[in-house]
Coordinates of C-alpha atoms and ligand atoms in Angstrom, one line a residue:
X1 CA -0.1 0.0 0.0
X2 CA 1.4 3.3 -1.2
X3 CA 1.3 6.1 1.3
X4 CA 2.0 10.1 0.7
X5 CA 5.3 11.9 1.3
X6 CA 4.9 15.0 1.0
X7 CA 7.7 18.4 1.8
X8 CA 7.1 22.2 1.9
X9 CA 9.5 24.5 0.5
X10 CA 8.3 28.0 1.9
X11 CA 10.0 31.5 0.8
X12 CA 9.1 34.6 3.1
X13 CA 10.1 38.0 2.4
X14 CA 11.8 40.1 5.2
X15 CA 10.9 42.8 7.1
X16 CA 14.1 44.7 6.5
X17 CA 13.8 48.2 5.7
X18 CA 16.5 47.9 2.6
X19 CA 17.2 45.3 -0.1
X20 CA 19.5 42.4 0.2
X21 CA 22.7 43.5 -1.9
X22 CA 22.0 47.4 -2.0
X23 CA 20.4 50.2 -0.1
X24 CA 17.2 50.3 -2.4
X25 CA 13.3 50.5 -0.1
X26 CA 12.5 47.0 -0.1
X27 CA 8.6 48.0 0.8
X28 CA 5.3 46.4 -0.8
X29 CA 3.4 48.4 -3.2
X30 CA 5.4 51.2 -4.7
X31 CA 5.1 52.4 -7.6
X32 CA 6.8 50.2 -10.8
X33 CA 10.1 50.3 -11.1
X34 CA 11.2 53.2 -8.6
X35 CA 12.8 51.2 -5.9
X36 CA 15.9 50.0 -8.3
X37 CA 19.5 51.0 -8.4
X38 CA 22.4 49.3 -11.0
X39 CA 22.9 47.2 -8.1
X40 CA 19.5 45.2 -8.0
X41 CA 19.5 45.7 -11.9
X42 CA 22.7 43.6 -12.4
X43 CA 24.1 46.5 -14.2
X44 CA 27.6 46.1 -15.2
X45 CA 30.3 46.9 -12.4
X46 CA 28.0 47.1 -9.4
X47 CA 28.7 45.1 -6.1
X48 CA 26.5 43.8 -3.7
X49 CA 26.8 44.5 -0.1
X50 CA 25.3 42.1 2.3
X51 CA 22.0 42.8 4.1
X52 CA 23.5 42.1 8.5
X53 CA 19.4 42.5 9.6
X54 CA 18.7 40.0 6.9
X55 CA 21.3 37.4 7.9
X56 CA 20.0 38.4 11.4
X57 CA 16.6 37.6 10.7
X58 CA 17.6 34.4 9.3
X59 CA 19.4 33.2 12.0
X60 CA 16.4 34.0 14.1
X61 CA 13.8 31.9 12.7
X62 CA 16.6 29.2 12.8
X63 CA 17.0 29.2 16.1
X64 CA 13.5 29.5 16.8
X65 CA 13.1 26.3 14.5
X66 CA 15.6 24.6 16.9
X67 CA 18.1 24.7 13.7
X68 CA 21.8 24.7 14.0
X69 CA 23.8 27.9 12.6
X70 CA 27.0 27.1 10.3
X71 CA 29.9 28.3 11.3
X72 CA 31.0 29.2 7.1
X73 CA 28.2 30.1 4.7
X74 CA 28.8 31.0 1.7
X75 CA 26.1 32.4 -1.0
X76 CA 26.2 31.1 -4.5
X77 CA 24.7 32.0 -8.0
X78 CA 22.1 29.8 -9.2
X79 CA 22.2 30.6 -12.8
X80 CA 19.3 31.0 -14.9
X81 CA 17.7 33.2 -17.9
X82 CA 14.1 35.2 -17.3
X83 CA 12.9 38.7 -17.9
X84 CA 12.2 38.9 -14.2
X85 CA 16.1 38.4 -13.1
X86 CA 17.7 41.6 -14.2
X87 CA 21.2 39.6 -13.1
X88 CA 21.0 36.1 -15.0
X89 CA 21.4 34.8 -11.5
X90 CA 19.7 34.8 -8.5
X91 CA 21.8 34.7 -5.4
X92 CA 21.1 32.1 -3.3
X93 CA 22.4 29.7 -0.8
X94 CA 23.7 26.2 -1.6
X95 CA 25.6 23.7 0.1
X96 CA 26.4 26.0 3.2
X97 CA 23.3 27.2 4.7
X98 CA 22.9 29.8 7.1
X99 CA 20.9 27.5 9.3
X100 CA 20.0 24.0 9.2
X101 CA 19.0 20.8 11.1
X102 CA 15.7 21.7 13.0
X103 CA 12.5 20.5 13.9
X104 CA 8.7 21.7 14.2
X105 CA 5.9 19.7 16.4
X106 CA 2.7 19.7 15.3
X107 CA -0.5 18.3 16.8
X108 CA -3.0 17.2 14.2
X109 CA -6.7 15.9 14.9
X110 CA -5.5 14.8 18.1
X111 CA -2.0 13.6 17.1
X112 CA 1.5 14.6 17.8
X113 CA 3.7 14.8 14.9
X114 CA 7.3 15.9 14.3
X115 CA 8.8 17.9 11.1
X116 CA 12.1 18.0 10.4
X117 CA 13.5 21.4 8.8
X118 CA 16.1 20.9 6.1
X119 CA 17.4 24.2 6.2
X120 CA 16.7 28.0 6.6
X121 CA 18.6 29.9 4.3
X122 CA 19.4 33.3 3.0
X123 CA 18.7 34.6 -0.5
X124 CA 17.1 37.4 -3.1
X125 CA 14.0 38.0 -4.3
X126 CA 13.3 38.1 -8.3
X127 CA 11.4 40.7 -9.7
X128 CA 8.1 39.9 -11.3
X129 CA 6.2 39.5 -15.0
X130 CA 3.0 41.1 -15.7
X131 CA 1.0 39.7 -18.4
X132 CA -1.3 41.8 -20.2
X133 CA -4.2 40.5 -22.1
X134 CA -3.3 41.9 -25.4
X135 CA 0.2 39.9 -25.2
X136 CA 2.5 42.5 -24.1
X137 CA 4.5 42.0 -20.6
X138 CA 5.9 44.1 -18.6
X139 CA 8.6 43.7 -15.9
X140 CA 8.6 45.1 -12.5
X141 CA 11.8 45.4 -11.1
X142 CA 10.8 47.1 -7.1
X143 CA 10.9 43.1 -5.7
X144 CA 14.2 42.3 -7.9
X145 CA 16.6 41.4 -4.8
X146 CA 14.3 42.0 -1.4
X147 CA 15.7 39.6 1.1
X148 CA 14.1 36.1 0.8
X149 CA 14.2 33.6 3.7
X150 CA 14.0 29.5 2.2
X151 CA 13.2 27.3 4.5
X152 CA 13.0 23.7 3.5
X153 CA 10.9 20.5 5.3
X154 CA 12.4 17.2 4.5
X155 CA 9.6 15.0 3.3
X156 CA 8.0 14.3 6.8
X157 CA 4.1 14.9 5.6
X158 CA 1.4 12.1 5.7
X159 CA -1.7 14.5 4.6
X160 CA -3.1 17.5 3.3
X161 CA -3.8 18.1 6.8
X162 CA -0.4 18.0 8.6
X163 CA 0.5 20.5 5.5
X164 CA -1.9 23.2 6.6
X165 CA -0.9 22.9 10.5
X166 CA 2.5 23.3 9.9
X167 CA 1.8 26.4 7.7
X168 CA -0.4 27.9 10.1
X169 CA 2.2 27.2 12.7
X170 CA 4.9 28.5 10.8
X171 CA 3.2 31.9 9.9
X172 CA 2.4 32.6 13.3
X173 CA 6.2 31.9 14.2
X174 CA 7.2 34.3 11.6
X175 CA 4.6 37.2 13.0
X176 CA 6.0 36.2 16.6
X177 CA 9.6 36.8 15.6
X178 CA 8.8 39.8 13.6
X179 CA 10.8 39.0 10.8
X180 CA 7.5 38.6 7.9
X181 CA 4.4 39.9 7.3
X182 CA 3.7 36.5 6.1
X183 CA 0.7 37.6 3.9
X184 CA 0.1 35.3 1.3
X185 CA -1.8 37.7 -0.6
X186 CA 0.8 40.2 -1.2
X187 CA 3.4 37.2 -1.9
X188 CA 5.0 37.6 1.2
X189 CA 4.7 34.2 2.0
X190 CA 4.7 31.7 -1.1
X191 CA 4.5 28.1 -0.5
X192 CA 5.8 25.0 -2.4
X193 CA 4.9 21.6 -1.6
X194 CA 6.8 18.3 -3.2
X195 CA 3.9 15.5 -3.5
X196 CA 4.7 11.6 -4.7
X197 CA 3.7 8.3 -3.1
X198 CA 6.2 5.7 -1.9
X199 CA 5.5 1.7 -1.2
X200 CA 7.0 1.6 2.6
X201 CA 7.5 -2.1 1.9
X202 CA 9.6 -1.8 -1.0
X203 CA 10.5 1.7 -1.0
X204 CA 9.1 2.3 -4.9
X205 CA 7.9 6.0 -5.9
X206 CA 5.6 8.0 -7.7
X207 CA 7.9 10.7 -9.4
X208 CA 7.9 13.7 -7.3
X209 CA 5.4 16.4 -8.7
X210 CA 6.3 20.2 -7.5
X211 CA 3.0 22.5 -7.0
X212 CA 3.2 26.0 -7.6
X213 CA 1.0 29.1 -7.7
X214 CA -0.8 28.6 -4.2
X215 CA -2.3 32.2 -3.0
X216 CA -3.4 30.5 0.0
X217 CA -3.1 28.1 3.4
X218 CA -6.5 26.6 2.0
X219 CA -5.0 26.4 -1.5
X220 CA -2.1 24.5 -0.5
X221 CA -4.0 22.2 1.6
X222 CA -6.5 21.7 -1.4
X223 CA -3.9 21.5 -4.2
X224 CA -1.9 18.7 -1.9
X225 CA -4.9 16.4 -1.0
X226 CA -6.1 17.0 -5.1
X227 CA -2.5 15.8 -5.6
X228 CA -2.0 12.8 -3.7
X229 CA -5.7 11.7 -4.8
X230 CA -4.5 12.6 -8.8
X231 CA -1.4 9.7 -7.7
X232 CA -3.0 7.1 -6.6
X233 CA -5.1 7.5 -10.0
X234 CA -2.2 7.1 -12.2
X235 CA -1.1 4.1 -10.0
X236 CA -5.0 2.6 -10.6
X237 CA -5.4 2.8 -14.0
X238 CA -1.3 2.8 -14.9
X239 CA -1.2 6.4 -16.6
X240 CA 2.1 7.2 -16.7
X241 CA 3.7 9.8 -14.6
X242 CA 6.6 12.3 -14.5
X243 CA 8.7 14.6 -12.6
X244 CA 7.3 17.8 -13.6
X245 CA 6.3 21.5 -11.9
X246 CA 2.2 21.4 -12.0
X247 CA -0.1 24.5 -11.4
X248 CA -2.9 24.6 -9.1
X249 CA -5.8 25.8 -10.8
X250 CA -8.1 27.6 -8.1
X251 CA -11.3 28.0 -9.6
X252 CA -11.2 24.5 -10.9
X253 CA -9.9 23.0 -8.3
X254 CA -7.2 20.8 -10.0
X255 CA -3.3 21.2 -10.7
X256 CA -2.5 21.3 -14.7
X257 CA 1.4 20.5 -15.9
X258 CA 3.2 23.9 -15.6
X259 CA 6.5 22.0 -16.9
X260 CA 9.4 19.1 -16.4
X261 CA 11.5 19.6 -13.5
X262 CA 14.8 21.2 -14.1
X263 CA 17.4 19.4 -11.9
X264 CA 19.8 21.2 -9.3
X265 CA 22.8 21.0 -12.3
X266 CA 20.8 22.1 -14.9
X267 CA 21.0 25.9 -12.4
X268 CA 25.4 25.6 -12.4
X269 CA 25.6 26.9 -9.4
X270 CA 28.7 28.7 -8.4
X271 CA 30.3 30.3 -5.3
X272 CA 29.4 33.9 -5.3
X273 CA 32.6 35.8 -6.1
X274 CA 31.8 39.1 -4.8
X275 CA 31.0 38.5 -1.7
X276 CA 32.6 37.4 1.1
X277 CA 31.3 34.0 3.5
X278 CA 29.3 34.7 6.3
X279 CA 31.0 33.3 9.5
X280 CA 28.6 34.5 12.6
X281 CA 30.5 34.9 15.5
X282 CA 29.0 32.6 18.3
X283 CA 28.7 35.8 20.7
X284 CA 26.2 37.2 17.9
X285 CA 24.2 33.9 17.5
X286 CA 23.9 33.5 21.4
X287 CA 22.8 37.6 21.7
X288 CA 20.3 36.5 19.3
X289 CA 18.9 33.2 20.9
X290 CA 18.4 35.2 24.0
X291 CA 16.6 37.8 22.4
X292 CA 14.2 35.4 21.1
X293 CA 10.7 36.5 22.7
X294 CA 8.8 33.1 24.2
X295 CA 7.3 31.6 21.3
X296 CA 3.9 30.6 20.1
X297 CA 3.8 27.1 21.1
X298 CA 5.1 27.2 24.4
X299 CA 2.7 30.4 25.2
X300 CA -0.2 28.5 24.0
X301 CA 0.6 25.4 26.3
X302 CA 1.1 28.4 29.2
X303 CA -2.2 29.8 28.8
X304 CA -3.9 26.6 29.3
X305 CA -1.3 25.8 32.6
X306 CA -1.5 28.8 34.0
X307 CA -4.8 30.2 33.1
X308 CA -6.7 27.0 32.8
X309 CA -8.4 28.2 29.6
X310 CA -9.5 25.5 27.2
X311 CA -7.2 25.0 24.6
X312 CA -9.2 26.9 21.8
X313 CA -9.2 29.8 23.7
X314 CA -5.4 29.9 24.2
X315 CA -4.8 28.5 20.6
X316 CA -7.0 31.8 19.4
X317 CA -5.5 34.0 21.6
X318 CA -2.0 33.4 21.1
X319 CA -2.2 33.7 17.3
X320 CA -0.3 36.9 17.2
X321 CA 1.4 38.6 19.6
X322 CA -0.3 41.6 20.4
X323 CA -3.4 39.6 21.3
X324 CA -1.9 37.6 23.4
X325 CA -0.3 40.8 25.3
X326 CA -3.5 42.4 25.6
X327 CA -5.2 39.5 26.6
X328 CA -2.2 39.0 29.6
X329 CA -2.7 42.7 30.4
X330 CA -6.3 42.6 31.2
X331 CA -5.9 39.0 33.1
X332 CA -3.4 41.3 35.0
X333 CA -5.7 43.9 36.3
X334 CA -8.7 42.3 36.8
X335 CA -8.3 38.1 37.6
X336 CA -10.9 36.3 36.2
X337 CA -9.0 34.5 33.1
X338 CA -12.0 33.1 31.3
X339 CA -13.8 36.4 31.5
X340 CA -11.3 37.7 29.6
X341 CA -10.5 35.7 27.2
X342 CA -14.3 35.5 26.3
X343 CA -14.4 39.3 25.8
X344 CA -11.2 39.7 24.0
X345 CA -12.3 36.6 21.9
X346 CA -15.8 38.3 21.6
X347 CA -17.3 41.3 22.3
X348 CA -14.1 43.3 21.7
X349 CA -13.5 41.2 18.6
X350 CA -16.3 41.9 17.1
X351 CA -15.8 46.0 17.5
X352 CA -12.6 45.3 16.5
X353 CA -13.7 44.1 13.1
X354 CA -16.4 46.5 12.2
X355 CA -14.1 49.5 12.9
X356 CA -11.3 47.3 10.9
X357 CA -8.4 48.1 14.0
X358 CA -5.7 45.7 14.6
X359 CA -5.6 45.1 18.3
X360 CA -3.0 47.1 19.1
X361 CA -4.8 50.5 17.5
X362 CA -8.0 49.3 19.9
X363 CA -10.1 52.6 21.6
X364 CA -10.4 50.6 24.9
X365 CA -7.6 49.5 26.7
X366 CA -6.7 46.3 28.5
X367 CA -7.1 48.3 32.4
X368 CA -10.8 49.7 31.2
X369 CA -11.7 46.3 29.6
X370 CA -10.5 45.2 33.0
X371 CA -12.6 47.8 34.7
X372 CA -15.8 46.4 32.9
X373 CA -14.9 42.9 33.6
X374 CA -14.4 44.5 37.7
X375 CA -18.1 45.9 37.7
X376 CA -20.2 42.6 36.8
X377 CA -17.8 41.0 39.0
X378 CA -18.6 43.4 42.1
X379 CA -22.2 42.9 41.1
X380 CA -22.8 47.0 39.7
X381 CA -24.4 45.4 36.3
X382 CA -25.2 42.3 34.7
X383 CA -23.2 40.6 32.0
X384 CA -25.9 41.9 29.5
X385 CA -25.9 45.4 30.1
X386 CA -22.2 45.1 30.5
X387 CA -22.3 44.3 26.6
X388 CA -24.1 47.2 26.0
X389 CA -21.6 49.3 27.9
X390 CA -18.9 48.3 25.7
X391 CA -19.6 49.9 22.8
X392 CA -20.4 53.4 24.5
X393 CA -16.9 52.9 25.7
X394 CA -15.6 52.4 22.3
X395 CA -17.2 55.0 20.9
X396 CA -17.0 57.6 23.9
X397 CA -13.2 57.0 25.3
X398 CA -14.9 57.0 28.2
X399 CA -14.4 54.4 31.5
X400 CA -17.2 51.3 32.4
X401 CA -17.4 53.1 35.4
X402 CA -18.3 56.9 33.4
X403 CA -20.8 55.0 30.8
X404 CA -22.8 53.5 33.9
X405 CA -23.1 56.8 35.8
X406 CA -23.9 58.6 33.0
X407 CA -27.0 56.7 31.3
X408 CA -28.0 55.5 35.0
X409 CA -27.1 51.7 34.2
X410 CA -26.2 50.5 37.8
X411 CA -28.1 47.7 38.8
X412 CA -30.5 48.4 41.7
X413 CA -29.7 46.2 44.6
X414 CA -31.8 48.2 47.2
X415 CA -34.1 45.5 49.0
X416 CA -36.7 47.9 49.7
X417 CA -36.8 49.7 46.3
X418 CA -37.4 46.3 44.9
X419 CA -39.5 44.8 47.8
X420 CA -41.9 47.2 46.1
X421 CA -41.8 46.1 42.7
X422 CA -41.7 42.3 43.5
X423 CA -44.9 43.1 45.6
X424 CA -46.9 44.8 42.4
X425 CA -45.3 41.5 40.5
X426 CA -47.3 39.2 43.1
X427 CA -50.3 41.1 42.8
X428 CA -50.1 41.1 38.6
X429 CA -49.6 37.4 38.1
X430 CA -51.8 36.0 41.1
X431 CA -52.0 32.7 38.3
X432 CA -48.4 32.0 38.8
X433 CA -48.5 32.2 42.4
X434 CA -51.1 29.8 42.4
X435 CA -48.9 27.1 40.2
X436 CA -45.8 28.0 41.8
X437 CA -47.8 27.0 45.5
X438 CA -49.6 24.1 43.7
X439 CA -45.9 23.3 43.2
X440 CA -44.7 24.5 39.9
X441 CA -41.4 25.7 40.3
X442 CA -41.1 27.1 37.2
X443 CA -44.0 29.8 37.8
X444 CA -41.4 31.9 39.1
X445 CA -40.1 33.3 36.3
X446 CA -43.1 35.2 35.0
X447 CA -43.1 36.9 38.3
X448 CA -39.1 37.7 38.2
X449 CA -39.7 38.6 34.5
X450 CA -42.6 41.3 35.5
X451 CA -39.7 42.9 37.9
X452 CA -37.2 42.8 35.2
X453 CA -39.2 44.4 33.0
X454 CA -40.3 47.3 35.0
X455 CA -36.7 48.0 35.3
X456 CA -35.3 47.2 31.8
X457 CA -33.5 44.5 33.4
X458 CA -31.7 46.6 36.1
X459 CA -32.6 45.1 39.0
X460 CA -30.2 42.5 40.9
X461 CA -31.4 39.3 39.5
X462 CA -30.2 37.5 42.6
X463 CA -31.9 40.3 45.2
X464 CA -35.1 39.8 42.7
X465 CA -35.6 36.1 43.5
X466 CA -34.3 36.0 47.1
X467 CA -37.4 38.7 47.9
X468 CA -39.7 36.7 46.0
X469 CA -39.5 33.7 47.3
X470 CA -38.8 34.8 51.2
X471 CA -42.5 36.6 50.0
X472 CA -44.1 33.2 48.6
X473 CA -43.0 31.0 51.3
X474 CA -43.1 33.3 54.0
Ligands
ZN1 ZN1 18.6 48.5 -5.8
MN2 MN1 14.6 29.7 -3.2

């Protein structure tokens, strides 16, 4: 019985302000062909200079993935001709990558899965060809020379679900490290899986297929799933297969042949003569390691252990660092971790979505949200009223207690005041009273409801219940 063998190669644009080998800006979305110079256009006589920040970001990522850092890392020229590559070669790394030999632990459908990371190295991005409907093509060189990190796994995935989980975890890690926006729509994160099938007994394999043109994690998942099925089908029907690169067609949900695969030799890699090899000093590497933030998987586990949160909450809250920081600030100010989690993931998130704000731009600070949660805890307002208070805090910038005072929303807990209302409610609902006395406990609801309507929900429900019971049983 054949099993799927899947590996994933990811290219992530780094967040440096300048390009890999020149001082051009590396931003996304600038006017076409404005961020270019002789170096990134590959003009004769220009010389590249390595961006130290980019090297640091790759080492940072490699360390977070449990990789070793190389002691002598060379750049190579990967030669090929394509219009979006002005130099006719890409400066990349070959057999001496910056970092190698890491691992990522995943949990997929409740099972632990361990994925080996072969390497995380540094290279430069290419430009972009834009093909017009009239048959002409344009070349955009702004992206040419932008620092690119390539992260390659061993072929350790056995299903599309494992690949999806890896990409979700990797993207979250890159966000935490602040090394990439990892935005797939903008092309800042590109994933290329390789898929084939292997007979574990005989070692026989189907030819390896690489899939390109994947614009989302979901597309990667669907394409891998499709490709596994297609190869099983070819095995069954005896349809010939070959080593090739296939393109994902999102609309039709199929892969189609793009080109037959080049081998590494086709690129004629040779050492880049214009750049000295990088020899990262051990002190520098240790300083980068010491400055690593708490990593997302560890933080997620801590949220479960320390705050007693459900696994789901812990995962959502640690999706990005800012949300996790916000949540922890709220908990620090008011305790009540589960209530804080519900507010951050629920009502606050809704307001953020509606206004298109990120959590760092929230108009309600963690301290203000903590105060609101505190007013429920001390019985000043009910949960329902608090849900109406939060949008008012958002709109006005006022604190919870200011909104409650201004709109007179505090619960009525004064027994004399409520007693009067309870007496009215009892008088107005003789049938409910009779039913209750006849043994129907549920009939009490009608009387409680009467008091709540009279007070627009502002009576303290605990006090109301207590007083009604005292009257009826007394
Ligand atoms: Zn440049
Ligand atoms: Mn590459």
